[in-house]
Amino acid sequence: MRLILETSDRIRLEMVGDDFEIVAEKADLSPYHLLAGSLASCTALVLVSWANGAGLDTRGMTLSVSWVVAEDRPKRVTHIDMNLYWPGLPAGRLAAAERAADLC
């Protein structure tokens, strides 16, 4: 897995290789990146497990996570969006993949 820090409020998790690496594109690592990365990696691992059981190929699967931090104190995440990109997923399996992803 490769966790890519795209901006101060967005990460992308790519399913590549067997190792885990963090790549900073335009942002320094922050607790918010780690929070989003933990959600994305949990979701990815659930989806990989589900896909293996269903005989589906996970190559190319990517999860993008963005978040909004409150302007006032205490600083906190008020909203998280996660989008799944999975080019090899048959269209008829998308709803099932989304249900599996919702387990995280």
XYZ file of N, CA, C and O in Angstrom:
416
model
N 0.843 -1.170 0.000
C 0.000 0.000 0.000
C 0.890 1.235 0.000
O 1.912 1.259 0.656
N 0.434 2.226 -0.717
C 1.142 3.508 -0.748
C 0.160 4.596 -0.328
O -0.876 4.791 -0.960
N 0.489 5.280 0.760
C -0.318 6.397 1.245
C 0.323 7.676 0.738
O 1.463 7.978 1.070
N -0.410 8.398 -0.080
C 0.116 9.611 -0.708
C -0.559 10.819 -0.066
O -1.785 10.936 -0.077
N 0.258 11.707 0.506
C -0.249 12.935 1.112
C -0.358 13.964 -0.002
O 0.639 14.548 -0.417
N -1.558 14.154 -0.515
C -1.753 15.044 -1.661
C -1.748 16.508 -1.257
O -1.136 17.335 -1.924
N -2.484 16.845 -0.212
C -2.567 18.221 0.290
C -2.724 18.145 1.804
O -2.724 17.056 2.379
N -2.923 19.267 2.444
C -3.102 19.267 3.897
C -4.449 18.670 4.308
O -4.663 18.382 5.481
N -5.352 18.448 3.336
C -6.660 17.883 3.668
C -7.099 16.778 2.709
O -8.280 16.533 2.522
N -6.133 16.065 2.123
C -6.485 14.986 1.193
C -5.334 13.983 1.104
O -4.175 14.356 0.999
N -5.725 12.685 1.145
C -4.769 11.615 0.917
C -5.314 10.688 -0.160
O -6.511 10.711 -0.479
N -4.422 9.870 -0.691
C -4.821 8.830 -1.652
C -4.085 7.563 -1.236
O -2.889 7.590 -0.955
N -4.814 6.458 -1.158
C -4.224 5.167 -0.835
C -4.283 4.297 -2.077
O -5.362 4.053 -2.614
N -3.126 3.848 -2.539
C -3.042 2.997 -3.717
C -2.631 1.594 -3.293
O -1.753 1.435 -2.437
N -3.249 0.610 -3.877
C -2.927 -0.785 -3.579
C -1.804 -1.221 -4.514
O -2.045 -1.675 -5.633
N -0.572 -1.044 -4.060
C 0.606 -1.445 -4.842
C 1.596 -2.139 -3.904
O 1.840 -1.667 -2.797
N 2.118 -3.250 -4.333
C 3.144 -3.950 -3.571
C 2.654 -4.534 -2.270
O 1.479 -4.463 -1.929
N 3.602 -5.125 -1.535
C 3.285 -5.761 -0.256
C 3.701 -4.918 0.940
O 3.374 -5.234 2.064
N 4.454 -3.863 0.705
C 4.924 -3.001 1.783
C 3.957 -1.837 1.975
O 3.034 -1.635 1.192
N 4.201 -1.076 3.036
C 3.430 0.139 3.285
C 4.400 1.306 3.253
O 5.414 1.294 3.947
N 4.104 2.281 2.420
C 4.960 3.461 2.363
C 4.116 4.723 2.377
O 2.964 4.712 1.960
N 4.707 5.785 2.891
C 4.054 7.093 2.918
C 4.862 8.017 2.027
O 6.080 8.126 2.176
N 4.176 8.651 1.084
C 4.817 9.562 0.140
C 4.172 10.937 0.301
O 2.953 11.065 0.209
N 4.996 11.951 0.546
C 4.492 13.316 0.682
C 4.645 14.027 -0.653
O 5.759 14.184 -1.135
N 3.516 14.421 -1.247
C 3.564 15.167 -2.500
C 3.621 16.662 -2.226
O 4.533 17.343 -2.642
N 2.592 17.173 -1.530
C 2.500 18.616 -1.299
C 2.155 18.953 0.142
O 1.682 20.035 0.418
N 2.383 18.010 1.049
C 2.005 18.254 2.437
C 2.944 17.500 3.370
O 3.481 16.455 3.002
N 3.125 18.050 4.553
C 3.855 17.354 5.600
C 2.878 16.465 6.357
O 1.707 16.818 6.529
N 3.367 15.340 6.843
C 2.543 14.392 7.582
C 1.954 15.059 8.821
O 2.651 15.747 9.565
N 0.656 14.854 9.012
C -0.043 15.423 10.162
C -0.923 14.343 10.802
O -1.173 13.300 10.192
N -1.432 14.601 12.009
C -2.373 13.657 12.615
C -3.617 13.443 11.741
O -4.178 12.348 11.730
N -4.026 14.463 11.008
C -5.191 14.314 10.134
C -4.900 13.329 9.007
O -5.760 12.527 8.633
N -3.689 13.373 8.472
C -3.307 12.400 7.445
C -3.338 10.984 8.000
O -3.773 10.050 7.334
N -2.860 10.822 9.228
C -2.851 9.498 9.838
C -4.263 8.998 10.124
O -4.551 7.813 9.948
N -5.144 9.884 10.551
C -6.542 9.508 10.768
C -7.166 9.035 9.459
O -7.774 7.967 9.390
N -7.008 9.838 8.413
C -7.569 9.471 7.111
C -6.907 8.210 6.566
O -7.573 7.352 5.968
N -5.601 8.086 6.775
C -4.888 6.904 6.314
C -5.344 5.639 7.011
O -5.419 4.569 6.395
N -5.657 5.741 8.295
C -6.141 4.563 9.016
C -7.513 4.140 8.502
O -7.783 2.953 8.334
N -8.379 5.096 8.222
C -9.688 4.779 7.653
C -9.532 4.151 6.269
O -10.150 3.132 5.956
N -8.678 4.740 5.437
C -8.473 4.220 4.087
C -7.842 2.834 4.112
O -8.259 1.941 3.363
N -6.850 2.614 4.972
C -6.197 1.309 4.999
C -7.118 0.233 5.560
O -7.139 -0.894 5.064
N -7.918 0.556 6.570
C -8.910 -0.397 7.080
C -9.888 -0.775 5.973
O -10.171 -1.947 5.746
N -10.391 0.223 5.284
C -11.343 -0.009 4.197
C -10.710 -0.842 3.098
O -11.321 -1.794 2.593
N -9.475 -0.515 2.726
C -8.788 -1.265 1.675
C -8.605 -2.725 2.065
O -8.833 -3.630 1.247
N -8.206 -2.983 3.306
C -8.001 -4.361 3.740
C -9.308 -5.144 3.781
O -9.351 -6.327 3.430
N -10.387 -4.507 4.187
C -11.701 -5.160 4.152
C -12.073 -5.480 2.714
O -12.539 -6.589 2.401
N -11.854 -4.535 1.798
C -12.196 -4.759 0.397
C -11.331 -5.841 -0.238
O -11.819 -6.644 -1.036
N -10.051 -5.884 0.114
C -9.176 -6.933 -0.412
C -9.645 -8.303 0.067
O -9.710 -9.258 -0.707
N -9.988 -8.396 1.342
C -10.490 -9.662 1.874
C -11.775 -10.077 1.167
O -11.935 -11.242 0.765
N -12.690 -9.132 1.002
C -13.952 -9.410 0.307
C -13.686 -9.818 -1.135
O -14.256 -10.780 -1.641
N -12.790 -9.106 -1.812
C -12.484 -9.398 -3.214
C -11.851 -10.771 -3.372
O -12.163 -11.499 -4.323
N -10.965 -11.131 -2.445
C -10.348 -12.455 -2.520
C -11.393 -13.551 -2.415
O -11.341 -14.534 -3.156
N -12.347 -13.381 -1.524
C -13.422 -14.351 -1.382
C -14.329 -14.420 -2.596
O -14.896 -15.469 -2.916
N -14.451 -13.294 -3.296
C -15.316 -13.226 -4.480
C -14.549 -13.507 -5.769
O -15.131 -13.478 -6.856
N -13.236 -13.733 -5.665
C -12.435 -13.999 -6.860
C -12.225 -12.781 -7.742
O -12.097 -12.917 -8.962
N -12.158 -11.596 -7.134
C -12.005 -10.361 -7.893
C -10.575 -9.835 -7.796
O -9.901 -10.004 -6.774
N -10.128 -9.175 -8.832
C -8.793 -8.591 -8.906
C -8.817 -7.192 -8.287
O -9.659 -6.370 -8.636
N -7.900 -6.911 -7.368
C -7.872 -5.611 -6.710
C -6.832 -4.669 -7.302
O -6.683 -3.545 -6.815
N -6.140 -5.105 -8.351
C -5.141 -4.213 -8.947
C -5.810 -2.914 -9.404
O -6.875 -2.927 -9.994
N -5.158 -1.824 -9.108
C -5.664 -0.517 -9.505
C -6.629 0.113 -8.521
O -7.040 1.259 -8.704
N -6.994 -0.621 -7.456
C -7.914 -0.046 -6.477
C -7.235 1.129 -5.768
O -6.092 1.047 -5.339
N -7.953 2.231 -5.677
C -7.465 3.437 -5.020
C -8.584 4.020 -4.171
O -9.744 4.049 -4.587
N -8.221 4.477 -2.986
C -9.163 5.176 -2.118
C -8.643 6.590 -1.904
O -7.470 6.781 -1.560
N -9.500 7.576 -2.115
C -9.167 8.975 -1.853
C -9.993 9.434 -0.667
O -11.201 9.180 -0.613
N -9.329 10.089 0.269
C -10.016 10.579 1.467
C -9.697 12.058 1.627
O -8.542 12.471 1.547
N -10.741 12.838 1.840
C -10.567 14.263 2.141
C -11.367 14.570 3.400
O -12.279 13.829 3.766
N -11.015 15.656 4.065
C -11.666 15.998 5.324
C -11.723 17.503 5.501
O -11.025 18.261 4.846
N -12.598 17.901 6.415
C -12.757 19.309 6.779
C -12.459 19.418 8.273
O -12.956 18.615 9.071
N -11.648 20.405 8.629
C -11.298 20.653 10.025
C -12.029 21.915 10.476
O -12.048 22.919 9.757
N -12.613 21.864 11.667
C -13.329 23.015 12.217
C -12.386 24.198 12.369
O -11.223 24.042 12.726
N -12.895 25.371 12.090
C -12.107 26.599 12.235
C -11.948 27.007 13.699
O -10.951 27.592 14.078
N -12.961 26.706 14.523
C -12.913 27.111 15.924
C -12.187 26.057 16.765
O -11.793 25.016 16.277
N -12.021 26.360 18.030
C -11.356 25.450 18.966
C -12.403 24.605 19.677
O -13.479 25.099 19.965
N -12.190 23.378 19.983
C -10.968 22.650 19.658
C -10.965 22.246 18.182
O -12.018 22.012 17.581
N -9.776 22.180 17.589
C -9.641 21.722 16.208
C -10.109 20.277 16.154
O -9.739 19.462 16.995
N -10.934 19.964 15.174
C -11.460 18.609 15.039
C -11.927 18.400 13.615
O -12.252 19.356 12.910
N -11.963 17.162 13.203
C -12.478 16.812 11.879
C -13.997 16.833 11.965
O -14.591 16.177 12.815
N -14.606 17.612 11.083
C -16.070 17.711 11.098
C -16.727 16.932 9.968
O -17.925 16.670 10.023
N -15.934 16.568 8.957
C -16.509 15.858 7.814
C -15.406 15.079 7.104
O -14.293 15.590 6.939
N -15.722 13.854 6.688
C -14.784 13.029 5.909
C -15.520 12.488 4.693
O -16.650 12.006 4.812
N -14.881 12.586 3.545
C -15.384 11.973 2.308
C -14.379 10.941 1.849
O -13.167 11.206 1.863
N -14.863 9.782 1.420
C -13.988 8.766 0.862
C -14.574 8.303 -0.466
O -15.774 8.040 -0.555
N -13.715 8.232 -1.471
C -14.132 7.785 -2.800
C -13.298 6.587 -3.210
O -12.079 6.577 -3.024
N -13.970 5.606 -3.774
C -13.346 4.380 -4.238
C -13.210 4.412 -5.753
O -14.183 4.698 -6.451
N -12.004 4.134 -6.235
C -11.763 3.965 -7.662
C -11.223 2.544 -7.823
O -10.191 2.193 -7.239
N -11.929 1.725 -8.588
C -11.560 0.321 -8.741
C -11.856 -0.080 -10.178
O -12.924 -0.577 -10.499
N -10.905 0.149 -11.079
C -11.167 -0.061 -12.508
C -11.547 -1.484 -12.882
O -12.302 -1.684 -13.825
N -11.089 -2.500 -12.159
C -11.398 -3.882 -12.526
C -12.660 -4.428 -11.894
O -13.024 -5.581 -12.136
N -13.348 -3.630 -11.113
C -14.550 -4.092 -10.432
C -15.728 -4.125 -11.399
O -16.058 -3.101 -12.008
N -16.378 -5.286 -11.553
C -17.570 -5.331 -12.406
C -18.655 -4.394 -11.854
O -18.855 -4.320 -10.635
N -19.332 -3.698 -12.748
C -20.342 -2.709 -12.338
C -21.397 -3.317 -11.416
O -21.861 -2.667 -10.482
N -21.754 -4.561 -11.645
C -22.771 -5.221 -10.833
C -22.317 -5.540 -9.422
O -23.122 -5.922 -8.583
N -21.020 -5.375 -9.127
C -20.493 -5.675 -7.803
C -20.240 -4.420 -6.969
O -19.819 -4.504 -5.819
N -20.478 -3.243 -7.546
C -20.188 -1.997 -6.842
C -20.977 -1.859 -5.544
O -20.419 -1.501 -4.506
N -22.261 -2.149 -5.554
C -23.083 -2.005 -4.343
C -22.566 -2.925 -3.240
O -22.497 -2.529 -2.065
N -22.163 -4.141 -3.585
C -21.634 -5.074 -2.585
C -20.301 -4.571 -2.039
O -20.030 -4.678 -0.841
N -19.462 -4.013 -2.910
C -18.176 -3.461 -2.471
C -18.404 -2.289 -1.520
O -17.718 -2.160 -0.508
N -19.380 -1.452 -1.825
C -19.685 -0.326 -0.946
C -20.203 -0.790 0.409
O -19.861 -0.212 1.433
N -20.999 -1.874 0.428
C -21.459 -2.414 1.712
C -20.281 -2.946 2.525
O -20.208 -2.742 3.729
N -19.349 -3.620 1.853
C -18.153 -4.121 2.546
C -17.331 -2.960 3.091
O -16.853 -2.992 4.226
N -17.178 -1.903 2.291
C -16.401 -0.739 2.704
C -17.043 -0.040 3.898
O -16.339 0.499 4.764
N -18.355 -0.073 3.987
C -19.053 0.578 5.093
C -18.779 -0.093 6.445
O -19.082 0.476 7.487
N -18.156 -1.270 6.441
C -17.831 -1.946 7.697
C -16.782 -1.164 8.488
O -16.647 -1.356 9.699
N -16.035 -0.308 7.812
C -15.045 0.507 8.526
C -15.662 1.802 8.990
O -15.077 2.566 9.673
